[in-house]
Protein backbone atom coordinates (compact mmCIF):
# COMPACT_ATOMS: atom_id res chain seq x y z
CA UNK A 1 0.00 0.00 0.00
CA UNK A 2 1.46 3.36 -1.06
CA UNK A 3 -0.47 5.60 1.36
CA UNK A 4 0.87 9.17 1.23
CA UNK A 5 3.81 9.75 -1.09
CA UNK A 6 5.97 12.86 -1.03
CA UNK A 7 8.63 13.97 -3.49
CA UNK A 8 11.37 14.99 -3.39
CA UNK A 9 12.77 13.65 -0.11
CA UNK A 10 15.61 16.18 -0.10
CA UNK A 11 16.03 19.54 -1.83
CA UNK A 12 18.49 22.41 -1.60
CA UNK A 13 17.44 25.80 -2.92
CA UNK A 14 18.99 29.22 -3.17
CA UNK A 15 17.17 32.21 -1.75
CA UNK A 16 14.59 33.48 -4.22
CA UNK A 17 14.18 30.22 -6.13
CA UNK A 18 10.80 28.61 -6.47
CA UNK A 19 9.85 24.96 -6.25
CA UNK A 20 6.96 22.59 -5.71
CA UNK A 21 6.74 19.80 -3.17
CA UNK A 22 4.56 17.02 -4.48
CA UNK A 23 2.12 14.97 -2.42
CA UNK A 24 -0.13 12.16 -3.56
CA UNK A 25 -2.42 9.78 -1.70
CA UNK A 26 -4.18 6.67 -2.96
CA UNK A 27 -6.73 6.25 -0.17
CA UNK A 28 -9.43 8.48 -1.70
CA UNK A 29 -9.35 10.82 1.30
CA UNK A 30 -11.08 14.15 0.85
CA UNK A 31 -8.91 15.97 3.40
CA UNK A 32 -5.22 16.67 2.85
CA UNK A 33 -2.80 19.02 4.56
CA UNK A 34 0.77 20.26 4.77
CA UNK A 35 2.78 20.72 7.96
CA UNK A 36 6.27 21.98 8.58
CA UNK A 37 8.50 20.85 11.42
CA UNK A 38 11.47 22.83 12.64
CA UNK A 39 14.18 21.36 14.92
CA UNK A 40 12.89 20.61 18.40
CA UNK A 41 9.42 21.82 17.50
CA UNK A 42 6.07 20.25 16.94
CA UNK A 43 4.37 20.28 13.57
CA UNK A 44 2.70 23.48 12.36
CA UNK A 45 -0.13 23.48 9.84
CA UNK A 46 0.59 25.42 6.64
CA UNK A 47 -2.43 24.81 4.38
CA UNK A 48 -5.18 22.25 4.15
CA UNK A 49 -7.85 21.12 1.71
CA UNK A 50 -11.20 19.50 2.44
CA UNK A 51 -11.73 18.38 -1.13
CA UNK A 52 -10.86 19.02 -4.77
CA UNK A 53 -11.08 22.74 -5.56
CA UNK A 54 -11.14 23.79 -1.89
CA UNK A 55 -8.13 25.01 0.08
CA UNK A 56 -7.66 27.05 3.22
CA UNK A 57 -4.89 28.51 5.33
CA UNK A 58 -3.45 26.96 8.44
CA UNK A 59 -1.29 28.47 11.14
CA UNK A 60 1.74 29.46 9.00
CA UNK A 61 0.59 30.01 5.37
CA UNK A 62 2.79 32.94 4.36
CA UNK A 63 5.21 32.19 1.53
CA UNK A 64 3.36 29.07 0.42
CA UNK A 65 0.66 28.38 -2.16
CA UNK A 66 -1.46 25.28 -2.66
CA UNK A 67 -4.04 24.01 -5.10
CA UNK A 68 -6.18 20.88 -5.21
CA UNK A 69 -7.27 19.94 -8.72
CA UNK A 70 -7.74 16.25 -7.95
CA UNK A 71 -8.56 14.19 -4.86
CA UNK A 72 -5.20 12.43 -5.10
CA UNK A 73 -2.76 15.34 -5.36
CA UNK A 74 -2.00 18.32 -3.13
CA UNK A 75 1.19 20.15 -4.18
CA UNK A 76 2.84 22.83 -2.03
CA UNK A 77 4.53 25.71 -3.86
CA UNK A 78 7.24 27.96 -2.54
CA UNK A 79 7.12 31.07 -4.69
CA UNK A 80 10.37 32.72 -3.55
CA UNK A 81 12.29 30.60 -1.10
CA UNK A 82 13.75 32.17 2.04
CA UNK A 83 16.19 30.71 4.61
CA UNK A 84 13.34 30.79 7.15
CA UNK A 85 11.62 28.12 5.07
CA UNK A 86 14.38 25.63 5.79
CA UNK A 87 12.42 22.83 7.43
CA UNK A 88 11.04 19.34 7.08
CA UNK A 89 7.68 19.31 5.34
CA UNK A 90 5.05 16.64 5.91
CA UNK A 91 1.99 15.99 3.83
CA UNK A 92 -0.98 14.21 5.41
CA UNK A 93 -4.39 12.88 4.50
CA UNK A 94 -7.27 12.31 6.89
CA UNK A 95 -9.68 9.40 7.06
CA UNK A 96 -12.95 10.89 8.28
CA UNK A 97 -14.34 7.45 9.07
CA UNK A 98 -11.60 6.33 11.43
CA UNK A 99 -10.33 9.75 12.54
CA UNK A 100 -6.80 8.81 11.55
CA UNK A 101 -4.28 11.17 9.95
CA UNK A 102 -1.81 9.48 7.59
CA UNK A 103 1.55 11.15 6.99
CA UNK A 104 4.12 10.96 4.26
CA UNK A 105 7.79 10.37 5.01
CA UNK A 106 8.66 14.03 4.76
CA UNK A 107 10.61 16.35 2.47
CA UNK A 108 13.71 17.97 3.90
CA UNK A 109 14.24 21.43 2.39
CA UNK A 110 17.30 23.61 2.86
CA UNK A 111 17.32 27.20 1.61
CA UNK A 112 20.73 28.80 1.37
CA UNK B 1 -8.76 24.84 20.95
CA UNK B 2 -8.25 22.81 24.10
CA UNK B 3 -4.58 22.26 24.87
CA UNK B 4 -2.63 19.32 26.20
CA UNK B 5 0.35 19.16 28.56
CA UNK B 6 2.94 16.40 28.41
CA UNK B 7 6.34 15.88 30.04
CA UNK B 8 9.21 16.80 27.76
CA UNK B 9 10.95 13.46 28.11
CA UNK B 10 10.72 10.04 29.74
CA UNK B 11 12.98 7.03 30.00
CA UNK B 12 12.10 3.37 30.06
CA UNK B 13 13.86 0.04 30.13
CA UNK B 14 13.32 -2.43 27.34
CA UNK B 15 10.52 -4.96 27.93
CA UNK B 16 9.05 -2.92 30.79
CA UNK B 17 5.68 -1.14 30.66
CA UNK B 18 5.62 2.58 29.93
CA UNK B 19 2.94 5.01 31.04
CA UNK B 20 2.93 8.28 29.13
CA UNK B 21 0.74 10.92 30.79
CA UNK B 22 -1.22 13.75 29.21
CA UNK B 23 -3.20 16.51 30.92
CA UNK B 24 -6.08 18.19 29.12
CA UNK B 25 -7.97 20.00 31.84
CA UNK B 26 -9.95 22.19 29.40
CA UNK B 27 -11.21 19.30 27.27
CA UNK B 28 -14.73 19.67 25.94
CA UNK B 29 -17.35 16.96 25.74
CA UNK B 30 -16.86 16.61 21.98
CA UNK B 31 -13.06 16.30 22.01
CA UNK B 32 -11.52 12.99 21.04
CA UNK B 33 -8.13 12.19 22.59
CA UNK B 34 -5.60 11.09 19.98
CA UNK B 35 -2.07 9.79 20.31
CA UNK B 36 0.50 9.85 17.56
CA UNK B 37 4.17 8.99 17.63
CA UNK B 38 7.07 10.08 15.48
CA UNK B 39 10.03 7.79 15.05
CA UNK B 40 13.37 9.44 14.17
CA UNK B 41 13.44 10.84 10.63
CA UNK B 42 9.88 9.70 9.89
CA UNK B 43 6.45 11.24 9.69
CA UNK B 44 4.09 10.88 12.64
CA UNK B 45 2.01 7.74 12.82
CA UNK B 46 -1.33 7.12 14.47
CA UNK B 47 -1.25 5.12 17.69
CA UNK B 48 -4.69 5.18 19.27
CA UNK B 49 -7.64 7.40 20.10
CA UNK B 50 -10.66 7.42 22.37
CA UNK B 51 -13.51 9.53 23.67
CA UNK B 52 -14.57 8.32 27.11
CA UNK B 53 -13.82 4.64 27.53
CA UNK B 54 -10.44 2.98 27.73
CA UNK B 55 -9.23 1.64 24.39
CA UNK B 56 -6.88 -1.14 23.38
CA UNK B 57 -5.26 -1.97 20.07
CA UNK B 58 -2.25 -3.92 18.91
CA UNK B 59 0.11 -1.03 19.55
CA UNK B 60 -1.00 0.33 22.92
CA UNK B 61 -3.74 1.00 25.43
CA UNK B 62 -5.34 4.33 26.24
CA UNK B 63 -6.61 4.92 29.75
CA UNK B 64 -8.90 7.94 30.11
CA UNK B 65 -9.65 9.45 33.49
CA UNK B 66 -13.27 9.47 34.58
CA UNK B 67 -13.43 13.29 34.40
CA UNK B 68 -11.56 13.16 31.05
CA UNK B 69 -9.09 15.80 32.20
CA UNK B 70 -6.16 13.46 31.76
CA UNK B 71 -5.22 10.32 29.90
CA UNK B 72 -2.37 7.84 29.81
CA UNK B 73 -0.90 6.00 26.87
CA UNK B 74 0.32 2.59 27.96
CA UNK B 75 2.94 0.62 26.08
CA UNK B 76 2.80 -2.80 27.68
CA UNK B 77 6.34 -3.92 26.85
CA UNK B 78 8.63 -1.24 25.51
CA UNK B 79 11.00 -2.18 22.71
CA UNK B 80 13.88 -0.21 21.27
CA UNK B 81 11.66 0.55 18.29
CA UNK B 82 9.25 2.40 20.58
CA UNK B 83 11.82 5.18 21.13
CA UNK B 84 10.02 8.15 19.60
CA UNK B 85 8.26 11.43 20.33
CA UNK B 86 4.70 10.79 21.48
CA UNK B 87 2.05 13.43 20.87
CA UNK B 88 -1.23 13.72 22.75
CA UNK B 89 -3.74 15.70 20.67
CA UNK B 90 -7.38 16.69 21.04
CA UNK B 91 -9.70 16.55 18.03
CA UNK B 92 -13.02 18.33 18.22
CA UNK B 93 -15.81 16.26 16.73
CA UNK B 94 -17.75 19.49 16.26
CA UNK B 95 -15.19 20.94 13.81
CA UNK B 96 -17.46 20.78 10.82
CA UNK B 97 -16.54 21.86 7.31
CA UNK B 98 -14.00 19.10 6.99
CA UNK B 99 -11.45 20.70 9.29
CA UNK B 100 -11.38 17.75 11.68
CA UNK B 101 -8.06 16.80 10.17
CA UNK B 102 -6.49 20.02 11.48
CA UNK B 103 -4.63 18.43 14.37
CA UNK B 104 -2.51 20.69 16.56
CA UNK B 105 0.79 19.07 17.49
CA UNK B 106 2.65 20.27 20.56
CA UNK B 107 6.21 19.27 21.39
CA UNK B 108 5.20 15.87 22.74
CA UNK B 109 7.13 13.53 25.05
CA UNK B 110 10.42 12.14 23.86
CA UNK B 111 10.60 8.53 25.02
CA UNK B 112 14.01 6.89 25.35
CA UNK B 113 14.21 3.12 25.74
CA UNK B 114 17.30 1.59 27.31
CA UNK B 115 18.35 -1.97 26.47
Coordinates of N, CA, C and O in Angstrom, one line a residue, chain A residues 28-107:
Chain A
X28 N -8.2 7.8 -1.4 CA -9.4 8.5 -1.7 C -9.9 9.4 -0.5 O -11.1 9.5 -0.3
X29 N -9.0 9.9 0.2 CA -9.3 10.8 1.3 C -9.7 12.2 0.8 O -8.9 12.7 -0.1
X30 N -10.7 12.8 1.3 CA -11.1 14.2 0.9 C -10.1 15.2 1.4 O -9.7 16.2 0.8
X31 N -9.7 15.0 2.7 CA -8.9 16.0 3.4 C -7.4 15.7 3.2 O -7.0 14.6 3.4
X32 N -6.7 16.7 2.9 CA -5.2 16.7 2.8 C -4.6 17.9 3.4 O -5.3 19.0 3.5
X33 N -3.4 17.8 3.9 CA -2.8 19.0 4.6 C -1.3 19.0 4.4 O -0.7 17.9 4.1
X34 N -0.7 20.1 4.7 CA 0.8 20.3 4.8 C 1.2 20.9 6.1 O 0.6 21.8 6.6
X35 N 2.2 20.2 6.7 CA 2.8 20.7 8.0 C 4.3 21.0 7.7 O 4.9 20.4 6.8
X36 N 4.8 21.9 8.5 CA 6.3 22.0 8.6 C 6.7 21.7 10.0 O 6.0 22.0 11.0
X37 N 7.9 21.2 10.1 CA 8.5 20.8 11.4 C 9.9 21.4 11.5 O 10.8 21.0 10.7
X38 N 10.2 22.3 12.4 CA 11.5 22.8 12.6 C 12.1 22.1 13.8 O 11.4 21.5 14.6
X39 N 13.5 22.1 13.9 CA 14.2 21.4 14.9 C 13.6 21.6 16.3 O 13.5 22.8 16.8
X40 N 13.4 20.5 17.0 CA 12.9 20.6 18.4 C 11.5 21.1 18.5 O 11.0 21.4 19.7
X41 N 10.8 21.3 17.4 CA 9.4 21.8 17.5 C 8.4 20.8 17.1 O 8.7 19.8 16.5
X42 N 7.2 21.1 17.4 CA 6.1 20.3 16.9 C 5.8 20.6 15.5 O 6.4 21.5 14.9
X43 N 4.8 20.0 14.9 CA 4.4 20.3 13.6 C 3.4 21.5 13.5 O 2.5 21.6 14.4
X44 N 3.6 22.3 12.5 CA 2.7 23.5 12.4 C 2.0 23.4 11.0 O 2.6 23.1 10.0
X45 N 0.7 23.6 11.0 CA -0.1 23.5 9.8 C 0.1 24.7 8.9 O -0.1 25.8 9.3
X46 N 0.4 24.4 7.6 CA 0.6 25.4 6.6 C -0.7 25.7 5.9 O -1.2 26.8 5.9
X47 N -1.2 24.7 5.1 CA -2.4 24.8 4.4 C -3.1 23.5 4.5 O -2.5 22.4 4.7
X48 N -4.4 23.5 4.2 CA -5.2 22.3 4.1 C -6.3 22.3 3.1 O -6.6 23.4 2.6
X49 N -6.8 21.2 2.7 CA -7.8 21.1 1.7 C -8.9 20.1 2.1 O -8.5 19.0 2.5
X50 N -10.1 20.4 2.1 CA -11.2 19.5 2.4 C -11.8 18.8 1.2 O -12.8 18.1 1.4
X51 N -11.3 19.1 0.1 CA -11.7 18.4 -1.1 C -11.2 19.1 -2.4 O -10.7 20.2 -2.3
X52 N -11.3 18.4 -3.5 CA -10.9 19.0 -4.8 C -11.5 20.4 -5.0 O -12.7 20.6 -4.8
X53 N -10.6 21.4 -5.3 CA -11.1 22.7 -5.6 C -11.2 23.6 -4.3 O -11.6 24.8 -4.4
X54 N -11.0 23.0 -3.1 CA -11.1 23.8 -1.9 C -9.8 23.8 -1.1 O -9.3 22.7 -0.8
X55 N -9.3 24.9 -0.8 CA -8.1 25.0 0.1 C -8.3 26.1 1.1 O -9.1 27.0 0.9
X56 N -7.6 26.0 2.2 CA -7.7 27.1 3.2 C -6.3 27.1 3.9 O -5.5 26.2 3.8
X57 N -6.1 28.3 4.7 CA -4.9 28.5 5.3 C -4.9 27.9 6.7 O -5.9 27.8 7.4
X58 N -3.7 27.4 7.1 CA -3.5 27.0 8.4 C -2.8 28.0 9.3 O -3.0 29.2 9.1
X59 N -1.9 27.6 10.2 CA -1.3 28.5 11.1 C -0.2 29.3 10.5 O 0.0 30.5 10.9
X60 N 0.6 28.8 9.6 CA 1.7 29.5 9.0 C 1.7 29.4 7.5 O 2.6 28.8 6.8
X61 N 0.8 30.1 6.8 CA 0.6 30.0 5.4 C 1.5 30.9 4.5 O 1.6 30.7 3.3
X62 N 2.1 31.9 5.1 CA 2.8 32.9 4.4 C 4.0 32.4 3.6 O 4.8 31.7 4.2
X63 N 4.1 32.7 2.3 CA 5.2 32.2 1.5 C 4.9 30.9 0.8 O 5.8 30.4 0.1
X64 N 3.7 30.4 1.0 CA 3.4 29.1 0.4 C 2.0 29.2 -0.3 O 1.1 29.9 0.1
X65 N 1.9 28.5 -1.4 CA 0.7 28.4 -2.2 C 0.3 26.9 -2.4 O 1.2 26.1 -2.5
X66 N -1.0 26.6 -2.4 CA -1.5 25.3 -2.7 C -2.6 25.3 -3.6 O -3.3 26.4 -3.8
X67 N -2.9 24.2 -4.3 CA -4.0 24.0 -5.1 C -4.5 22.6 -5.0 O -3.7 21.7 -4.6
X68 N -5.7 22.3 -5.3 CA -6.2 20.9 -5.2 C -7.1 20.6 -6.4 O -8.3 20.8 -6.4
X69 N -6.5 20.2 -7.5 CA -7.3 19.9 -8.7 C -7.8 18.5 -8.8 O -8.8 18.3 -9.5
X70 N -7.2 17.6 -8.0 CA -7.7 16.2 -7.9 C -7.8 15.8 -6.5 O -7.1 16.4 -5.6
X71 N -8.5 14.7 -6.2 CA -8.6 14.2 -4.9 C -7.2 13.7 -4.5 O -6.8 13.7 -3.3
X72 N -6.4 13.1 -5.4 CA -5.2 12.4 -5.1 C -4.0 13.4 -4.8 O -3.2 13.0 -4.0
X73 N -4.0 14.5 -5.4 CA -2.8 15.3 -5.4 C -3.0 16.7 -4.6 O -4.0 17.3 -4.8
X74 N -1.9 17.1 -3.9 CA -2.0 18.3 -3.1 C -0.6 18.9 -3.1 O 0.1 18.8 -2.1
X75 N -0.2 19.6 -4.1 CA 1.2 20.2 -4.2 C 1.3 21.4 -3.4 O 0.4 22.2 -3.2
X76 N 2.5 21.6 -2.8 CA 2.8 22.8 -2.0 C 3.9 23.6 -2.8 O 5.0 23.1 -3.1
X77 N 3.6 24.9 -3.1 CA 4.5 25.7 -3.9 C 5.2 26.8 -3.0 O 4.5 27.5 -2.2
X78 N 6.5 26.9 -3.1 CA 7.2 28.0 -2.5 C 7.5 28.9 -3.7 O 8.2 28.6 -4.6
X79 N 7.0 30.1 -3.6 CA 7.1 31.1 -4.7 C 8.5 31.7 -4.8 O 9.0 31.9 -5.8
X80 N 9.1 32.1 -3.6 CA 10.4 32.7 -3.5 C 11.0 32.3 -2.2 O 10.7 32.9 -1.2
X81 N 11.8 31.2 -2.3 CA 12.3 30.6 -1.1 C 13.1 31.5 -0.2 O 13.9 32.3 -0.8
X82 N 13.0 31.4 1.1 CA 13.8 32.2 2.0 C 14.4 31.2 3.0 O 13.9 30.1 3.3
X83 N 15.5 31.6 3.6 CA 16.2 30.7 4.6 C 15.3 30.3 5.7 O 15.4 29.2 6.3
X84 N 14.3 31.1 6.1 CA 13.3 30.8 7.2 C 12.4 29.6 6.8 O 11.7 29.1 7.6
X85 N 12.4 29.2 5.5 CA 11.6 28.1 5.1 C 12.4 26.8 5.1 O 11.9 25.8 4.7
X86 N 13.6 26.9 5.6 CA 14.4 25.6 5.8 C 13.7 24.8 6.9 O 13.5 25.3 8.0
X87 N 13.3 23.6 6.5 CA 12.4 22.8 7.4 C 12.2 21.4 6.8 O 12.6 21.1 5.7
X88 N 11.5 20.6 7.6 CA 11.0 19.3 7.1 C 9.5 19.5 6.9 O 8.8 19.9 7.8
X89 N 9.1 19.1 5.7 CA 7.7 19.3 5.3 C 7.0 17.9 5.3 O 7.5 17.0 4.7
X90 N 5.8 17.9 5.9 CA 5.1 16.6 5.9 C 3.7 16.9 5.3 O 3.0 17.9 5.6
X91 N 3.3 16.0 4.4 CA 2.0 16.0 3.8 C 1.2 14.9 4.6 O 1.7 13.9 5.0
X92 N -0.1 15.2 4.7 CA -1.0 14.2 5.4 C -2.3 14.1 4.7 O -2.8 15.1 4.1
X93 N -3.0 13.0 4.9 CA -4.4 12.9 4.5 C -5.2 12.3 5.6 O -4.6 11.5 6.5
X94 N -6.4 12.6 5.7 CA -7.3 12.3 6.9 C -8.4 11.4 6.5 O -9.2 11.7 5.5
X95 N -8.6 10.3 7.3 CA -9.7 9.4 7.1 C -10.8 9.8 8.0 O -10.7 9.6 9.2
X96 N -11.9 10.4 7.5 CA -12.9 10.9 8.3 C -13.7 9.8 9.0 O -14.4 10.0 10.0
X97 N -13.6 8.6 8.5 CA -14.3 7.5 9.1 C -13.6 6.9 10.3 O -14.3 6.6 11.3
X98 N -12.3 6.9 10.3 CA -11.6 6.3 11.4 C -11.0 7.4 12.3 O -10.6 7.2 13.4
X99 N -10.9 8.7 11.8 CA -10.3 9.7 12.5 C -8.8 9.7 12.5 O -8.2 10.3 13.4
X100 N -8.2 9.0 11.6 CA -6.8 8.8 11.5 C -6.2 9.7 10.5 O -6.7 9.8 9.4
X101 N -5.1 10.3 10.9 CA -4.3 11.2 9.9 C -3.1 10.3 9.5 O -2.3 9.8 10.3
X102 N -2.9 10.2 8.2 CA -1.8 9.5 7.6 C -0.8 10.5 7.1 O -1.1 11.4 6.3
X103 N 0.5 10.2 7.4 CA 1.5 11.2 7.0 C 2.5 10.5 6.0 O 2.7 9.3 6.0
X104 N 3.0 11.4 5.1 CA 4.1 11.0 4.3 C 5.4 10.9 5.0 O 5.5 11.2 6.2
X105 N 6.5 10.5 4.3 CA 7.8 10.4 5.0 C 8.5 11.7 5.2 O 9.5 11.7 5.9
X106 N 8.1 12.7 4.6 CA 8.7 14.0 4.8 C 9.6 14.4 3.6 O 10.1 13.6 2.9
X107 N 9.7 15.8 3.5 CA 10.6 16.3 2.5 C 11.5 17.3 3.2 O 11.0 18.3 3.8

